[in-house]
Amino acid sequence: MWDSSMFLSTLTPKFYVALTGTSSLISGLILIFEWWYFRKYGTSFIEQVSINHISPWINGSDAQSESSNGSGSSSSSGSSSSSNGGGGVAGGGNGGASGGAGSASSSTGTQMPECKVWRNPLNLFRGAEYQRFFWVTNKEPLTYYDMNLSAQDHQTFFTCEGDARKEEYEIMQTAWRERNPMQRIKSANSALELNAECAPAYILLAEEEAMTIMEAEKILKTALKVAEINYRKSQATQHQGAIADGMHRRDTNVLIYIKRRLAMCARKLGKLKEATKMFRDLTKEIPSIMSVLNIHENLIETLLEMQAYADCHAILAKYDDISLPKSATICYTAALLKARAVADKFSPDIASKRGLSPAEMSAVEAIHRAVEFNPHVPKYLLETKRLILPPEHILKRGDSEALAYAFFHLKHWKQVEGALNLLHCTWEGTFRMLPYPLERGHLFYPYPTCTECADRELLPAFHEVSVYPKKELPFFILFTAGLCSITALLALATHQYPEPMGHLAQTVLTWISYPFQLLKERIEAFWPCNLLQQLSRV
């Protein structure tokens, strides 16, 4: 049995002096480090460690049960309809991501609006763009989950109750759900054989069968003529019951969708003025499909390509409102326009000496606002992360939205001299202003935790999904922790085993001094000790 009283009686005053000195040294280092950490990050390091690591470890069982309940509820939610993002889509075509994505809720059960899946306003053509990528790389650019959401969108907007017992429309209802693209094209051709005025069939052929944008435009122009005829027919009978009203709503959706895709064809073919006019006309429409298509983002991208920055300001003044849903396009375009005024003359060295001017401060704040909304965009704009083709659906504030934005807007940032340099110098400063842990945001909601799971379902497997940047421990924190720990261990070991520790210290010093001894011998052999005496004689 170990006798503690005997051990304490053998301790000498030197031990207590050493113990007090060691404790004072460690306490002083901790105090200096805490002061430095508070000045840099605005919070206590020990407090954050206790909140983020010690408390979850102590209450691990409760946290695990809560997380399991949350994942179960999110997986059961499926692909539910989104109110603002889906414009009332009944089939859930624009709802929250299913499976692991879910619609992540906070601890109070409040759903974060950023965790909805939205339709990509700038989505590419499958035949003319996605299919050509597959031929070159032999990699599927779209996931089945993404294509299934598109099929639900098409079924919702391009079908109605009045299509019952109409064989061509029943064929199109099943055609959207076909996984094989050749089968989808075959079904569309079958529908046109039954009814040459089946506009949804033309849409499918333009999306999937056309191998170039010019072919897609040609098919869409034919579809536009058919859609206008159908629209006028249903407009005359829209108030004759619920079925007639549904058919008119369907024809309106088809007409708007075709006009939007025609405007996108004009944009891709370089007919910018024509595309701008078509997009402006479409933004004046008010049907429910407009809240899904977000055509103002198409208009912003086209105006940036024309370098019509004043018109972009006017569009942003209308849509960058606190009551409207934000997007990477709105936030980063606002930052680009403010950076344009100062980026060509911006120098980080000069700015660090004289401080930021009001215009530079406004540009930096706009960049910080944009980065807080979607922190994944800068790596794509700065080309430190590889771009791929964007998906047909995106997750606000997620990697999918960042890909979709950077894919189309990278060249606009390059057109503004110095804009990427300003972004490179300032974007990481955003995370110093955010509270940590992310229980609340600075300008927006806290960054949602559901984005990574949803993005993994939306983006192809060969793409490395970007995750929210986590704060890394500074080197000084690691150095201080290591120094304090080693000092305490050495003090304890020296007191417990004085003779072995003395021999160990002597051995270590011998090893350390050996290279210097060897160097000294080499120098003496090359440069004799009496060299100075010989020089004095000369």
CSV table of N, CA and C in Angstrom, one decimal, residues 185 208 321 335 527:
chain,number,residue,atom,x,y,z
A,185,ILE,N,-36.8,10.5,-75.8
A,185,ILE,CA,-36.9,11.1,-77.2
A,185,ILE,C,-37.9,10.3,-78.0
A,208,GLU,N,-33.2,17.5,-75.2
A,208,GLU,CA,-32.5,16.2,-75.2
A,208,GLU,C,-32.0,15.8,-76.6
A,321,ASP,N,-33.5,42.9,-52.1
A,321,ASP,CA,-34.4,43.5,-51.0
A,321,ASP,C,-34.4,42.5,-49.9
A,335,ALA,N,-21.3,42.8,-55.0
A,335,ALA,CA,-19.9,42.9,-54.6
A,335,ALA,C,-19.0,43.3,-55.8
A,527,TRP,N,42.4,25.5,-39.9
A,527,TRP,CA,42.9,26.9,-39.5
A,527,TRP,C,43.6,26.7,-38.1
